[in-house]
CSV table of C-alpha atoms in Angstrom, one decimal:
chain,number,residue,atom,x,y,z
R,683,MET,CA,143.2,118.7,154.4
R,684,LEU,CA,142.3,115.0,153.8
R,685,LEU,CA,140.6,114.0,150.6
R,686,THR,CA,138.9,110.6,151.0
R,687,GLY,CA,137.1,110.0,147.7
R,688,ASP,CA,134.9,106.7,148.1
R,689,LEU,CA,136.8,105.3,151.0
R,690,GLU,CA,134.6,102.9,152.9
R,691,THR,CA,134.8,101.5,156.6
R,692,GLU,CA,137.2,98.8,156.0
R,693,ALA,CA,139.8,101.0,153.9
R,694,GLU,CA,139.3,103.7,156.8
R,695,ARG,CA,140.3,101.1,159.1
R,696,GLN,CA,143.4,100.2,157.2
R,697,LEU,CA,144.3,103.8,156.5
R,698,VAL,CA,144.0,104.5,160.3
R,699,ARG,CA,146.3,101.3,161.1
R,700,LEU,CA,149.0,102.2,158.6
R,701,GLU,CA,148.9,106.1,158.7
R,702,LYS,CA,147.5,107.0,162.3
R,703,GLN,CA,150.6,109.3,163.1
R,704,GLN,CA,150.1,111.2,159.7
R,705,LEU,CA,146.3,111.9,159.8
R,706,LYS,CA,146.3,115.5,160.8
R,707,ALA,CA,143.7,117.5,158.8
R,708,ASP,CA,141.9,120.6,159.7
R,709,ILE,CA,139.4,119.6,156.9
R,710,LEU,CA,138.1,116.4,156.2
R,711,GLN,CA,136.2,115.6,152.9
R,712,VAL,CA,133.4,113.3,154.0
R,713,PRO,CA,134.0,109.8,152.4
R,714,HIS,CA,131.6,108.4,149.9
R,715,HIS,CA,129.2,111.4,150.1
R,716,GLY,CA,128.5,110.4,153.8
R,717,SER,CA,127.1,106.9,153.0
R,718,ARG,CA,126.4,104.5,155.8
R,719,SER,CA,129.3,102.4,154.7
R,720,SER,CA,131.9,105.2,155.5
R,721,SER,CA,132.9,107.8,158.1
R,722,SER,CA,133.4,105.3,160.8
R,723,ARG,CA,134.0,106.4,164.4
R,724,ILE,CA,137.6,105.1,164.3
R,725,LEU,CA,138.5,107.4,161.5
R,726,LEU,CA,136.8,110.6,163.1
R,727,ARG,CA,138.7,109.7,166.5
R,728,SER,CA,141.8,109.6,164.5
R,729,ILE,CA,141.8,112.8,162.7
R,730,PRO,CA,141.7,115.9,164.8
R,731,GLY,CA,139.8,117.9,162.3
R,732,HIS,CA,137.3,120.6,162.9
R,733,THR,CA,135.4,120.9,159.4
R,734,ALA,CA,133.8,118.2,157.5
R,735,ILE,CA,132.8,118.9,153.7
R,736,ALA,CA,130.5,116.6,151.8
R,737,SER,CA,129.7,116.4,148.4
R,738,VAL,CA,125.9,115.7,148.0
R,739,ALA,CA,123.1,116.5,145.8
R,740,ARG,CA,120.0,118.0,147.4
R,741,TYR,CA,117.0,115.6,147.5
R,742,ASN,CA,119.4,112.7,146.3
R,743,ALA,CA,117.7,109.4,145.9
R,744,TRP,CA,120.1,107.6,148.3
R,745,GLN,CA,119.2,109.9,151.2
R,746,MET,CA,122.9,110.9,151.8
R,747,PRO,CA,124.4,111.9,153.9
R,748,ALA,CA,123.1,109.2,156.4
R,749,LYS,CA,121.7,110.3,159.6
R,750,SER,CA,124.1,108.2,161.5
R,751,VAL,CA,127.0,109.6,159.7
R,752,LEU,CA,125.7,113.2,160.6
R,753,ARG,CA,125.5,112.1,164.2
R,754,ASN,CA,128.9,110.7,164.2
R,755,TYR,CA,130.2,113.9,163.0
R,756,ARG,CA,128.2,116.0,165.5
R,757,GLU,CA,129.6,113.8,168.3
R,758,HIS,CA,133.1,114.4,167.1
R,759,ALA,CA,132.5,118.2,167.2
R,760,TYR,CA,133.0,118.5,163.3
R,761,ASP,CA,131.5,121.7,161.7
R,762,TRP,CA,129.4,120.0,159.1
R,763,ARG,CA,129.1,121.6,155.5
R,764,ASP,CA,127.6,119.8,152.4
R,765,THR,CA,127.0,121.0,148.9
R,766,GLY,CA,123.2,119.9,149.0
R,767,GLN,CA,122.5,122.7,151.6
R,768,SER,CA,125.3,125.1,150.9
R,769,GLY,CA,125.9,124.8,147.1
R,770,GLN,CA,129.6,125.5,146.3
R,771,ILE,CA,131.9,125.3,149.1
R,772,SER,CA,135.3,127.1,148.8
R,773,ILE,CA,138.4,126.8,151.0
R,774,LYS,CA,140.8,129.5,151.3
R,775,ILE,CA,144.2,128.3,152.6
R,776,GLU,CA,146.8,130.7,153.7
R,777,ALA,CA,150.2,130.4,155.7
R,778,ASN,CA,148.6,129.9,159.1
R,779,THR,CA,144.7,130.2,158.2
R,780,VAL,CA,142.2,128.1,156.6
R,781,GLN,CA,138.6,129.7,155.7
R,782,VAL,CA,135.6,127.8,154.5
R,783,PHE,CA,133.1,129.7,152.4
R,784,SER,CA,129.5,128.6,151.5
R,785,PHE,CA,128.0,130.0,148.5
R,786,ARG,CA,124.5,130.2,149.6
R,787,GLU,CA,124.9,131.1,153.2
R,788,GLN,CA,127.8,133.6,152.9
R,789,LEU,CA,128.6,134.6,149.4
R,790,VAL,CA,125.1,135.0,147.9
R,791,PRO,CA,122.4,135.3,150.9
R,792,ARG,CA,119.5,136.2,148.8
R,793,TRP,CA,115.8,135.6,149.8
R,794,TYR,CA,115.5,133.0,146.8
R,795,HIS,CA,118.4,130.9,148.3
R,796,GLN,CA,116.5,130.4,151.8
R,797,TRP,CA,114.9,127.1,152.7
R,798,PHE,CA,111.4,126.4,151.5
R,799,GLY,CA,108.9,124.2,153.1
R,800,VAL,CA,109.9,122.2,156.2
R,801,LYS,CA,113.7,122.5,156.8
R,802,ARG,CA,114.0,118.9,157.9
R,803,GLU,CA,112.5,117.7,154.6
R,804,SER,CA,114.6,120.2,152.6
R,805,ARG,CA,117.6,118.2,152.5
């Protein structure tokens, strides 16, 4: 798992340049909440991950994650999860397995947790 915090593009480039051989993570915490100033293609190409987790608020004023960031993760075949859509996201790590659980979709799938209105506008 790679925890990136508020890493932005220039720092991502430095990380890849200095630590490329060490960048092995199944799960990537999406840098800077998915802002346009992060999640560069070079970072995503350098990490052989499969799950991206973003901490974002639903209906946030900054409209994060950026559509271009979502597209980058899709193009690099990441399974995208974010707290705005899923609520709490939990990760269970055991000897040889990693499991990701989403509160709304998996743990408490009640009718009142379903999307309302037009889904593309309910982000």
